Coordinates of C-alpha atoms in Angstrom, one line a residue:
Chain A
X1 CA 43.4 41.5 -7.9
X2 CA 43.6 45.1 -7.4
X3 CA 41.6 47.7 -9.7
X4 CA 45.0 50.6 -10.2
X5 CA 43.4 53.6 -11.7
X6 CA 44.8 52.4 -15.5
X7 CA 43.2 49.3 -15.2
X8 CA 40.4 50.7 -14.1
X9 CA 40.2 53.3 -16.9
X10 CA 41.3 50.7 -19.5
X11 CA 38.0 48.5 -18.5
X12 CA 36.0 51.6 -18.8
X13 CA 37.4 52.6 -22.2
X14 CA 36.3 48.4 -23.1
X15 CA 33.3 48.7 -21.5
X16 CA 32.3 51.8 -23.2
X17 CA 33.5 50.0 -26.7
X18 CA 31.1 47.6 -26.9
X19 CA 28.3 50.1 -25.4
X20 CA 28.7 52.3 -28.6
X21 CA 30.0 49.9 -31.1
X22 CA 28.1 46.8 -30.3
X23 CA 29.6 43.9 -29.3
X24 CA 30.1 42.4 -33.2
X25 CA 32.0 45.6 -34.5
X26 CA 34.5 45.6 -31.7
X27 CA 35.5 42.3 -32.4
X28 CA 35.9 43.5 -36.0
X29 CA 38.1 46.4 -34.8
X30 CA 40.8 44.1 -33.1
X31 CA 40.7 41.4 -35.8
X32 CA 41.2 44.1 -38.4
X33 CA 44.6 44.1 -37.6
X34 CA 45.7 40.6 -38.4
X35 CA 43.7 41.0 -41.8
X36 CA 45.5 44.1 -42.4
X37 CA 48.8 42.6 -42.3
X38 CA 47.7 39.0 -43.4
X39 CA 46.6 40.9 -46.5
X40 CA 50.2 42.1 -47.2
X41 CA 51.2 38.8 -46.5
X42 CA 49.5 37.0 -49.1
X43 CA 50.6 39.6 -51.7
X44 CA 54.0 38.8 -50.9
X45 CA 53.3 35.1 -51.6
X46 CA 51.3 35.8 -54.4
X47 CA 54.5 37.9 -55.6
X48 CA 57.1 34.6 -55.2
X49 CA 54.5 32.3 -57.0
X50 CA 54.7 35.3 -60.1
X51 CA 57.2 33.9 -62.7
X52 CA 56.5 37.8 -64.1
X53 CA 58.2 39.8 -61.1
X54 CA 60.5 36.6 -59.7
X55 CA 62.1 34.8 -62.3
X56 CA 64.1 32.2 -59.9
X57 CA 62.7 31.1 -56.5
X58 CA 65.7 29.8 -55.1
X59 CA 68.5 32.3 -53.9
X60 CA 70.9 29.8 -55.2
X61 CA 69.6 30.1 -58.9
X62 CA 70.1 33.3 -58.7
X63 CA 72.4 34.3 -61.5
X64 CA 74.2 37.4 -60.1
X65 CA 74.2 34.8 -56.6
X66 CA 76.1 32.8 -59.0
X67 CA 78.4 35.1 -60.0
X68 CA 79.4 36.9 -56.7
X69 CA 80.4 33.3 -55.6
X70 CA 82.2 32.0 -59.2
X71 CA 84.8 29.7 -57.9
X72 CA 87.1 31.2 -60.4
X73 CA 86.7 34.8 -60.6
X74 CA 84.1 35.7 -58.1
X75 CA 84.5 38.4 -55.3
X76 CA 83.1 35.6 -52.7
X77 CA 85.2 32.6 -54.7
X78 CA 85.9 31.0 -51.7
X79 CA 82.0 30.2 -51.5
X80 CA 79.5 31.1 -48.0
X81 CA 81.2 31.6 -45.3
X82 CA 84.7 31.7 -46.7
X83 CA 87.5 34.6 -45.4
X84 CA 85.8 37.4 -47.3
X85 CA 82.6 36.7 -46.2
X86 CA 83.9 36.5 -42.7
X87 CA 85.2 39.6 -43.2
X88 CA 82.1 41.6 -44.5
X89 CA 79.3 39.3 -44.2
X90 CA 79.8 38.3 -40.3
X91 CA 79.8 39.7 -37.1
X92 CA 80.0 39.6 -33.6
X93 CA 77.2 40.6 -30.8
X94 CA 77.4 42.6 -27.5
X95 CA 76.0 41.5 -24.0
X96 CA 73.7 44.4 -23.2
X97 CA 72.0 42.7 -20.1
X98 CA 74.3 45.0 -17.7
X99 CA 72.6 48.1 -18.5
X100 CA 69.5 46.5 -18.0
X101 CA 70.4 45.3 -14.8
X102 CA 71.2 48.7 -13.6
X103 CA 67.7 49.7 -14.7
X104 CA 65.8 47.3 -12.5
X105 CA 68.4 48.0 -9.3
X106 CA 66.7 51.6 -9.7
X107 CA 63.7 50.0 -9.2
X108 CA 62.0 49.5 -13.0
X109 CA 59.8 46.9 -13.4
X110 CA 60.0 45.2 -16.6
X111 CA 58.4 42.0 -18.6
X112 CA 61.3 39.8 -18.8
Chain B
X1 CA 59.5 67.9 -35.7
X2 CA 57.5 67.0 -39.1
X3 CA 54.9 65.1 -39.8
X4 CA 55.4 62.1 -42.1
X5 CA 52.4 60.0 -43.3
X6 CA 50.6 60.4 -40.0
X7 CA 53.5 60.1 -37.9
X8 CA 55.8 62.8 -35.8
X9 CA 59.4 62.8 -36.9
X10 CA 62.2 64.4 -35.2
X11 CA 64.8 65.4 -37.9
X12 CA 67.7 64.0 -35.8
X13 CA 70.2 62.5 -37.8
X14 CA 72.7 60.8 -35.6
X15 CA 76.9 59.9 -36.7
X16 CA 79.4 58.5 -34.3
X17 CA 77.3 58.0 -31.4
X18 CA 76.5 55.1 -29.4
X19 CA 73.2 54.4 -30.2
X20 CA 72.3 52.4 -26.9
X21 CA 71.7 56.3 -25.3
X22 CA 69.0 57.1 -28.2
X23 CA 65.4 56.9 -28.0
X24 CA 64.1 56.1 -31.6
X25 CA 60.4 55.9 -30.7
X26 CA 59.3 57.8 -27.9
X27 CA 55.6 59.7 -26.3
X28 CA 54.2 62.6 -26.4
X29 CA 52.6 63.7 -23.5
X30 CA 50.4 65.9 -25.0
X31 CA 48.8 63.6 -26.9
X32 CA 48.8 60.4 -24.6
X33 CA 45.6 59.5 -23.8
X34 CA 46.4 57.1 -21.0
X35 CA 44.8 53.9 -23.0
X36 CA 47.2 51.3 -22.7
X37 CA 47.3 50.1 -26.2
X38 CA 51.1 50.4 -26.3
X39 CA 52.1 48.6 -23.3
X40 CA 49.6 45.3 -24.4
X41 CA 51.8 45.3 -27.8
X42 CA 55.6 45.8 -26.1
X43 CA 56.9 42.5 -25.4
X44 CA 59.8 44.4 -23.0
X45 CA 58.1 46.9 -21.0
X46 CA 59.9 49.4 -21.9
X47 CA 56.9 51.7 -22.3
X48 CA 54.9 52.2 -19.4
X49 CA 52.4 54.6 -17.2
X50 CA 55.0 57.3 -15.7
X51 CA 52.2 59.1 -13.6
X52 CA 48.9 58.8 -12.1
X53 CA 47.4 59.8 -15.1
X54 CA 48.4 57.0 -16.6
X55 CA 50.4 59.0 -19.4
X56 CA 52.8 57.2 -21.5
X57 CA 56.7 56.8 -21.9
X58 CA 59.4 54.6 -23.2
X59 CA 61.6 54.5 -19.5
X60 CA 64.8 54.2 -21.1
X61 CA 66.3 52.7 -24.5
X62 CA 67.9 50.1 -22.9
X63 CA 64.8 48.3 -22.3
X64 CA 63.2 49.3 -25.7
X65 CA 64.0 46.9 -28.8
X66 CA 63.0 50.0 -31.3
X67 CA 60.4 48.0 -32.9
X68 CA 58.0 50.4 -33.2
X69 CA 54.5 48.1 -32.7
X70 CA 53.4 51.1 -29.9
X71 CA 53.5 53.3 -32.3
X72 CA 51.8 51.5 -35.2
X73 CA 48.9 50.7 -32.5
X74 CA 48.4 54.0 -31.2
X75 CA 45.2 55.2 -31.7
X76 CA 46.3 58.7 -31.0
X77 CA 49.1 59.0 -32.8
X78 CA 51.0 60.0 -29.9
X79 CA 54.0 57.8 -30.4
X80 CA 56.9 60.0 -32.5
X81 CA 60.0 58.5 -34.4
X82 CA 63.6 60.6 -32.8
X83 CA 65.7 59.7 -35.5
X84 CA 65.1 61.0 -39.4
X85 CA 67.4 61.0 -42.3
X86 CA 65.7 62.9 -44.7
X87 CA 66.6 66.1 -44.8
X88 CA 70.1 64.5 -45.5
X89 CA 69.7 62.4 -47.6
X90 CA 67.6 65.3 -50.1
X91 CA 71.2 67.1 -49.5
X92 CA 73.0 64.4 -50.4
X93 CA 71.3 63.5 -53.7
X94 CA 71.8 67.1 -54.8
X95 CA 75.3 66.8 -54.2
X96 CA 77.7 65.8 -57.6
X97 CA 80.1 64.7 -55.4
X98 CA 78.4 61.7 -53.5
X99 CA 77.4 58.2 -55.1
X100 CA 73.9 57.7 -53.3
X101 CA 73.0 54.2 -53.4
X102 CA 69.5 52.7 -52.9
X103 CA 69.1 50.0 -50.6
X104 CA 65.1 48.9 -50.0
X105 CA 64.3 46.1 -47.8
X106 CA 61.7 43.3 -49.4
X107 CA 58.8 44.4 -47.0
X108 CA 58.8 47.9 -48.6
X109 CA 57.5 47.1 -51.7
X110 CA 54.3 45.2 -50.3
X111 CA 53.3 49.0 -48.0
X112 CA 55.0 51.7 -50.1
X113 CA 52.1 51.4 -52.5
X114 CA 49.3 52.3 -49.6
X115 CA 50.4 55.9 -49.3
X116 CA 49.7 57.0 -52.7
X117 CA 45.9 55.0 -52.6
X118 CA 46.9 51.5 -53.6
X119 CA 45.1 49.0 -51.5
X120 CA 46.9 47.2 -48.5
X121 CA 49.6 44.8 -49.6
X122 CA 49.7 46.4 -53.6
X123 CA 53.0 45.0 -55.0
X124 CA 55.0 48.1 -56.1
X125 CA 59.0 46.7 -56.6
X126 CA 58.9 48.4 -60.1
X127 CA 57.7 51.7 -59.4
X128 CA 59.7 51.6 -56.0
X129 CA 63.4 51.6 -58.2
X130 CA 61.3 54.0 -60.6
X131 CA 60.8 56.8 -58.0
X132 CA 64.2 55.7 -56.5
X133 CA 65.5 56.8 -59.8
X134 CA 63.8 59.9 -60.1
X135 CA 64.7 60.9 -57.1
X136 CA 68.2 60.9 -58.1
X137 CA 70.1 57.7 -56.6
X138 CA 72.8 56.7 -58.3
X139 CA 72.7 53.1 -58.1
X140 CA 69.3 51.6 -57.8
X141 CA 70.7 48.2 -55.7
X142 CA 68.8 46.0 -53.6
X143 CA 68.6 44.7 -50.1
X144 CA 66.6 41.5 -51.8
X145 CA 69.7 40.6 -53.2
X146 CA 71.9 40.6 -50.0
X147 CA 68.5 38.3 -48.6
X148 CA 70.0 35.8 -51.2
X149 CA 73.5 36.0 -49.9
X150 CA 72.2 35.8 -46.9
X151 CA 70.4 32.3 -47.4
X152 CA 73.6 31.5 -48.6
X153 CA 75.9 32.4 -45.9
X154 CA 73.3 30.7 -43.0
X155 CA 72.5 28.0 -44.6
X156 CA 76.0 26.9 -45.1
X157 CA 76.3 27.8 -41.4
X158 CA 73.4 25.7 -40.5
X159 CA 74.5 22.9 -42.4
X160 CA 78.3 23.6 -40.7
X161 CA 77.0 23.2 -37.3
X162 CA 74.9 20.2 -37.9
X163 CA 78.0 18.4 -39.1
X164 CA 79.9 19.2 -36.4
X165 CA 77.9 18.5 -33.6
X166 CA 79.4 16.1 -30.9
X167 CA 83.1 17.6 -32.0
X168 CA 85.4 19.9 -30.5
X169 CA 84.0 23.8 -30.2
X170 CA 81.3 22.6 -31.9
X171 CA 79.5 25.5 -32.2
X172 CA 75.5 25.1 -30.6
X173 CA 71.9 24.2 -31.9
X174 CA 69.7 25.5 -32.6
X175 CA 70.8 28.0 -34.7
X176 CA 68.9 31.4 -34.6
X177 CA 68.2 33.8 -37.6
X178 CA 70.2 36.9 -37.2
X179 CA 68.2 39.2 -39.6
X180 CA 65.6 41.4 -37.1
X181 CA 67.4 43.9 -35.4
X182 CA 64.8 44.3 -32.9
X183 CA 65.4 40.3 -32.0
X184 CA 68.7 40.6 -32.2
X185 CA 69.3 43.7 -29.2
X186 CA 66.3 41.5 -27.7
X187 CA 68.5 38.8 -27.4
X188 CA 72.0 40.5 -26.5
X189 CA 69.7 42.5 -23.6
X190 CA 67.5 39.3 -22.5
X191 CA 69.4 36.5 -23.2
X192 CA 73.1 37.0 -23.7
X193 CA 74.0 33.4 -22.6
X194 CA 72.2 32.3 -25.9
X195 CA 74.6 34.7 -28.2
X196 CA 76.6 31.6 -29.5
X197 CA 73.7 30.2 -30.9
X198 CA 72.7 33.0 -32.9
X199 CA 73.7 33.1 -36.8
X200 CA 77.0 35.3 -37.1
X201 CA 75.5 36.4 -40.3
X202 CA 74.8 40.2 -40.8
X203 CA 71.3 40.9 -41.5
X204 CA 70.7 41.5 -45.6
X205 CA 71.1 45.4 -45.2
X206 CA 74.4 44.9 -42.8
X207 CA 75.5 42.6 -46.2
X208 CA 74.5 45.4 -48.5
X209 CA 76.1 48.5 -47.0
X210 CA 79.9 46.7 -47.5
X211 CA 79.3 45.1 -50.2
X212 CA 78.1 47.9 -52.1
X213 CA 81.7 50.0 -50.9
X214 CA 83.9 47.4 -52.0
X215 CA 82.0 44.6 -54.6
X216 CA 80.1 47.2 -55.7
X217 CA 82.4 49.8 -56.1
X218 CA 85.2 47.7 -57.8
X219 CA 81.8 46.8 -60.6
X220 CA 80.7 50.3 -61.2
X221 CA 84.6 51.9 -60.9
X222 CA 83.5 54.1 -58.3
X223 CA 85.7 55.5 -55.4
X224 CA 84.0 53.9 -52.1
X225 CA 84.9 57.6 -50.1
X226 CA 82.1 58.7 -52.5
X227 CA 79.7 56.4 -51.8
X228 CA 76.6 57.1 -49.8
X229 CA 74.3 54.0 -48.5
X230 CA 70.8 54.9 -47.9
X231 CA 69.0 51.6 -46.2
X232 CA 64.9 52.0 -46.8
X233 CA 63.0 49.5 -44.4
X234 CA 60.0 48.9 -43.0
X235 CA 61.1 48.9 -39.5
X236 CA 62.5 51.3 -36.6
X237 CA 65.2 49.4 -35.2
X238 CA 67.5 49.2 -38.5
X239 CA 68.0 52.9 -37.4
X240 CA 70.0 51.5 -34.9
X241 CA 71.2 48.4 -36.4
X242 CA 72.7 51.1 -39.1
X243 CA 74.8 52.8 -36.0
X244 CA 76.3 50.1 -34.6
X245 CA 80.2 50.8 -34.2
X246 CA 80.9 47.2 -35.4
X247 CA 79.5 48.1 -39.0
X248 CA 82.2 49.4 -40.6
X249 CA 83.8 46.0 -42.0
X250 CA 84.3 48.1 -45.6
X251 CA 87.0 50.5 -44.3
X252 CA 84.4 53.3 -44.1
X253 CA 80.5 53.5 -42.2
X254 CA 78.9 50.4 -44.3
X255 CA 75.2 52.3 -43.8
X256 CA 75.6 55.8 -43.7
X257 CA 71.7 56.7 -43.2
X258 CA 68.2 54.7 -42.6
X259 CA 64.5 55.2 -43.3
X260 CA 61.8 53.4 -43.6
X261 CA 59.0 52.8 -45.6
X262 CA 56.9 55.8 -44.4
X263 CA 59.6 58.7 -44.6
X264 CA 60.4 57.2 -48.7
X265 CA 56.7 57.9 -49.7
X266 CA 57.2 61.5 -48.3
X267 CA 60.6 62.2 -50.4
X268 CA 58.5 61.0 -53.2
X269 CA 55.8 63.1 -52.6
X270 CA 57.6 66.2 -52.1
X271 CA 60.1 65.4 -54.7
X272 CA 56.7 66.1 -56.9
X273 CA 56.9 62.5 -58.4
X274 CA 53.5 60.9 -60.0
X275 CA 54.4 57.6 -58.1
X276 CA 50.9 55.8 -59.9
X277 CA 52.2 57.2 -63.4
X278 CA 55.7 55.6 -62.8
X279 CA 56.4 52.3 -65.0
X280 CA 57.9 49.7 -63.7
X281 CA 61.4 49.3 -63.7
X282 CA 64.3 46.5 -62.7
X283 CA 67.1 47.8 -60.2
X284 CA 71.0 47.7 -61.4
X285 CA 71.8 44.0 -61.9
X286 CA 75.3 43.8 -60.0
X287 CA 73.9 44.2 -56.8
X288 CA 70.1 44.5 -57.2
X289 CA 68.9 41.0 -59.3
X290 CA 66.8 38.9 -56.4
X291 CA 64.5 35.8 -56.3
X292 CA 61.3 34.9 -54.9
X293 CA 63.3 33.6 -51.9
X294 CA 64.6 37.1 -51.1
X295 CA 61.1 38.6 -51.4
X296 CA 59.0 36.1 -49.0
X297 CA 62.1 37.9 -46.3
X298 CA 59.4 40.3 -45.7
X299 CA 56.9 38.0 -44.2
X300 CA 57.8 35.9 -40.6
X301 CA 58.3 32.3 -41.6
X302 CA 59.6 33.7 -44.8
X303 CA 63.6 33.4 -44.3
X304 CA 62.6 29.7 -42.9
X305 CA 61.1 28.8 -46.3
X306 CA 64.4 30.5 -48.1
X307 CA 67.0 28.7 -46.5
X308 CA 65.0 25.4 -46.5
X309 CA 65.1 25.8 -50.3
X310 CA 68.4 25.6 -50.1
X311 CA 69.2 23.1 -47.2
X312 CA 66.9 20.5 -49.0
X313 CA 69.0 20.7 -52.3
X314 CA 72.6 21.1 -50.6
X315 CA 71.9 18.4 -47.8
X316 CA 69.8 15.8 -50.0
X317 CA 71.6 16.6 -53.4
X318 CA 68.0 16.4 -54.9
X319 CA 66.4 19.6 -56.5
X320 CA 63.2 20.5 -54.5
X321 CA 60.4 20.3 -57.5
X322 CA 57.7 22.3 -55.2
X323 CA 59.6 25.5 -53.7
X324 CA 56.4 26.1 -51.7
X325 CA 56.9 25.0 -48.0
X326 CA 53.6 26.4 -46.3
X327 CA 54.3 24.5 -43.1
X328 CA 56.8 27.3 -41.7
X329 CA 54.7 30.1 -42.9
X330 CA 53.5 32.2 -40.0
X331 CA 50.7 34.7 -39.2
X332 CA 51.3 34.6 -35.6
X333 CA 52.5 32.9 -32.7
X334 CA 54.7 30.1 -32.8
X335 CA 54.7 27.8 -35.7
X336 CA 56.7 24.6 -35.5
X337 CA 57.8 21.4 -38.3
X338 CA 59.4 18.6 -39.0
X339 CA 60.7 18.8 -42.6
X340 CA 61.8 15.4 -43.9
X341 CA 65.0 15.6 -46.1
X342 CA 66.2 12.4 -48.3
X343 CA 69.4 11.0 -47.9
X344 CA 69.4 13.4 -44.0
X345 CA 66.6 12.8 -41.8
X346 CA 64.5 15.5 -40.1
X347 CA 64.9 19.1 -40.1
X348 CA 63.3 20.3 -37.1
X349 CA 62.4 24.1 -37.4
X350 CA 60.2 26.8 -35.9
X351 CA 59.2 30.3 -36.5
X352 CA 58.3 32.8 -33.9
X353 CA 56.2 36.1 -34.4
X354 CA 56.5 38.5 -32.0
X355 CA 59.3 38.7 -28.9
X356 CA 56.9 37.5 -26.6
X357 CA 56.4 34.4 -28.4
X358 CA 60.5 34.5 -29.0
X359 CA 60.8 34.7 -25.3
X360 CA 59.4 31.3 -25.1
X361 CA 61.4 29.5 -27.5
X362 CA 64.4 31.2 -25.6
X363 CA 63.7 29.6 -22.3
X364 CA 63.6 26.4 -23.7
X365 CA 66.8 26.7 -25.5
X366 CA 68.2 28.2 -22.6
X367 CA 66.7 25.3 -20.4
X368 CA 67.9 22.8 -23.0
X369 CA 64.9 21.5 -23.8
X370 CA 64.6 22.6 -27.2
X371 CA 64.6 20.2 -30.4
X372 CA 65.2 22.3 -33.0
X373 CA 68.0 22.8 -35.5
X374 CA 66.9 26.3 -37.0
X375 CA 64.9 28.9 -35.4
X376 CA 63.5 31.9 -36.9
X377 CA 62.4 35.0 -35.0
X378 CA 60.6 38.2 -35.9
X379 CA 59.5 41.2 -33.7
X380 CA 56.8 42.0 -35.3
X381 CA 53.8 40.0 -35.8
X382 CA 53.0 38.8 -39.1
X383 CA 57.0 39.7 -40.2
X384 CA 58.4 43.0 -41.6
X385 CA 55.2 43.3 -43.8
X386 CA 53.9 44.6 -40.5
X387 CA 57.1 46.4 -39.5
X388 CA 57.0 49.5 -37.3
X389 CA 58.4 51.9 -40.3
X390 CA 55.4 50.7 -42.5
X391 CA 52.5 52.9 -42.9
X392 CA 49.8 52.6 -41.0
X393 CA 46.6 50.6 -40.7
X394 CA 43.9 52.9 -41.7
X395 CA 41.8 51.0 -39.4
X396 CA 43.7 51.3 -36.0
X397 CA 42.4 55.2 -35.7
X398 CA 39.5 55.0 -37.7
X399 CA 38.2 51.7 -35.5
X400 CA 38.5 54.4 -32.6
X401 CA 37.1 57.6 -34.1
X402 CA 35.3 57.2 -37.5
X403 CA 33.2 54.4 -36.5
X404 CA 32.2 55.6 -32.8
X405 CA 31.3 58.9 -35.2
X406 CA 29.5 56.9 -38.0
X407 CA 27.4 55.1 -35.0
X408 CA 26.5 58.2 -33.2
X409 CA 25.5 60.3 -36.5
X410 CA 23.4 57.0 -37.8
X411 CA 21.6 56.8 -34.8
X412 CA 21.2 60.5 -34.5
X413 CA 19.6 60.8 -38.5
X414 CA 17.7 57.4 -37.8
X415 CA 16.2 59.2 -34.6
X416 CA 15.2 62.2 -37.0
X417 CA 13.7 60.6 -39.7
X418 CA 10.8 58.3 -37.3
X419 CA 10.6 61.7 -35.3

């Protein structure tokens, strides 16, 4: 494999990591981040579990769920995926892959 | 440009434009420092070495998803946001004439609480509609509540499509979530032969903004002209999932203006609000009521577990006693189950964090290998918990700079005191 002058530096950069830090710390540093966000994870589980903050765990106990989609008087009364919700709640997507396409004829080099 | 919670914002505040030709994250050049961290963490490319030096740059917006992960893993803080509603929306709230509505994402509520000293993850929902409501918004709904529709809406489509499988224009399986913007340019750019099996439902906030100018105008008699939809999220790419020409389904722009997480705590905190002192209060009911279902939207395996809470109960006719379904919930990678369902069989799901794991799921669907029913996809590891609009890990910088510092001054005052 050849050694490009990023990859280079980027082994340096490593290399100089575990020099200053010690080889235990820098292993902290990168696992910090999935603790980080596994922390905020758990609080949002802790949060649905709470009977104090979430009252209903199931969107379709929901009581204003259950009125939005009243058979009778509700603005969704045709029920999920009825006309109105067709109308407001759905949509369409765009092929984009042409402008892409254009990109790599220039000559980019991308990961997919 | 201003600097908001540690990050550079350009107060650029984009209407009518196509917003394929915008960069929303982009490098500065200045303050690149050629390590690389940004390209590991982009699942496209997009961001790359322009120069010898090694500096930094996302190449064009086609390629970039608008996630945001480089810039939540720069160490140098060199990554900026292009796009910024603030100043406009401050203009807007002052303004008698204009119905601002508040529309938070789920994930907001877990990081909003960080920038004013909580520790990570601090639940803040009530204070969040507290300081909403101090800050002047008019209607204090919530996107947690358009997560509920939206478990609603796909489920019944999930449960559609496995009935009519082996018919006519059967539409395809698996059926993918539609609810990350980042996922979903990701697949119209990467994989646009796999557009029919995506979910036609809006994402929760492309639910909110027209339901709030016609449901929720009819409730609160208000004139939907006046209305002003402000989306709060945790993430980067709803900026651009707010400009997309095809939302406008309520006879006006159904999201007229996007921040995240990061750029709220700064209108609190020049608004002069004591966001620790708030107390905790419940949004407007019509549009703001949620469950536990809505909330776990924030985390990646989250809307898995929601709409398996309902498909259980709709397709078995059972109520599900235990609504916990840990199988499906995902910290990283790819995540796969077989949920059993009385009186149906097998659900066979799985849960994808990050594009580059997405990537993989997509070329077995594409190869038609794949045996799953539902598929759910998030760009961000961990979920929108993690978002690129979230405030930032304290660590990613100080791993770098305080604790390189810390080392050299211990061994520096450890060298002193033998000497």
């Amino acid at each position: 494999m050849k050694m490009n002058r990023r990859g280079f530096m980027k082994t340096c950069g490593i290399m100089a990591g575990y020099a200053v830090l010690g080889v235990n710390l820098t292993k902290e540093a990168v696992a910090s981040a999935m603790d980080f966000v596994g922390m905020r994870q758990k609080s949002v589980y802790d949060a649905d579990a709470n009977s104090k903050i979430y009252k209903y765990r199931k969107s379709q106990d929901n009581p204003m769920i259950k009125k939005i989609y009243d058979h009778k008087n509700g603005f969704l009364h045709e029920g999920p995926c009825g006309h109105m919700s067709h109308h407001l709640l759905h949509t369409h997507y765009v092929d984009r892959s042409a402008r892409l396409a254009t990109l790599k004829d220039k000559g980019f080099k991308f990961n997919l | 440009m201003k600097q908001i919670e540690g990050v550079m914002y350009q107060a650029n505040a984009p209407k009518g434009v196509d917003p394929d030709g915008i960069f929303f994250v982009q490098v500065d050049p200045a303050k690149c420092e050629a390590c690389g961290s940004c390209d590991e963490v982009c699942a496209t490319g997009a961001i790359q070495a322009i120069n010898d030096d090694g500096i930094h740059a996302v190449v064009d917006p086609a390629a970039c998803m608008n996630c945001g992960q480089c810039l939540v893993n720069c160490p140098y803080g060199a990554i900026y946001e292009g796009v910024s509603y603030v100043d406009e929306i401050f203009e807007k709230l002052k303004d008698p004439d204009t119905i601002v509505v508040s529309m938070p994402a789920p994930a907001v509520r877990y990081g909003l609480g960080e920038c004013f000293g909580a520790p990570t993850g601090t639940y803040v929902g009530g204070k969040m509609h507290a300081a909403l409501r101090k800050l002047g918004f008019d209607y204090i709904w919530d996107n947690e509540f358009t997560a509920d529709v939206t478990i609603m809406e796909e489920g019944t489509e999930l449960i559609q499509r496995v009935k009519e499988q082996g018919k006519k224009n059967a539409r395809p399986l698996p059926q993918f979530t539609s609810c990350c913007p980042g996922w979903v340019k990701f697949a119209e750019t990467f994989y646009p032969d796999l557009m029919p099996n995506l979910s036609s439902c809006k994402s929760p906030i492309g639910m909110l903004g027209p339901l709030a100018k016609t449901y929720g105008a009819h409730e609160t008699h208000t004139k939907a002209k006046k209305i002003y939809t402000v989306s709060i999220m945790p993430c980067i790419a709803k900026k651009y999932e707010g400009l997309r020409p095809e939302l406008a389904d309520s006879g006006f722009r159904d999201i007229d203006a996007t921040i995240n997480t990061r750029e709220l705590a700064h209108m609190i905190k020049t608004a002069g609000i004591s966001f620790n002192s708030l107390p905790s209060q419940q949004p407007d009911p019509a549009l703001g009521d949620s469950t536990g279902a809505a909330t776990i939207f924030g985390n990646s395996g989250g809307v898995m577990e929601a709409a398996l809470r309902l498909a259980y109960e709709v397709l078995s006719g059972k109520k599900l006693d235990n609504p916990d379904i840990k199988v499906v919930r995902t910290h990283e990678g790819i995540n796969t189950a077989d949920v059993k369902v009385p009186g149906f069989g097998t659900v066979k799901v799985a849960v994808a964090s990050g594009l580059s794991n997405a990537a993989k799921l997509c070329d077995e669907v594409r190869a038609g290998k794949s045996p799953y029913h539902f598929i759910e996809i998030m760009s961000c590891p961990g979920g929108c918990v993690n978002g690129g609009g979230q405030p930032l890990d304290p660590e990613i910088r100080a791993s770098l700079f305080r604790s390189t510092v810390a080392q050299i001054n211990k061994r520096f005052r450890a060298r002193k005191v033998t000497a």
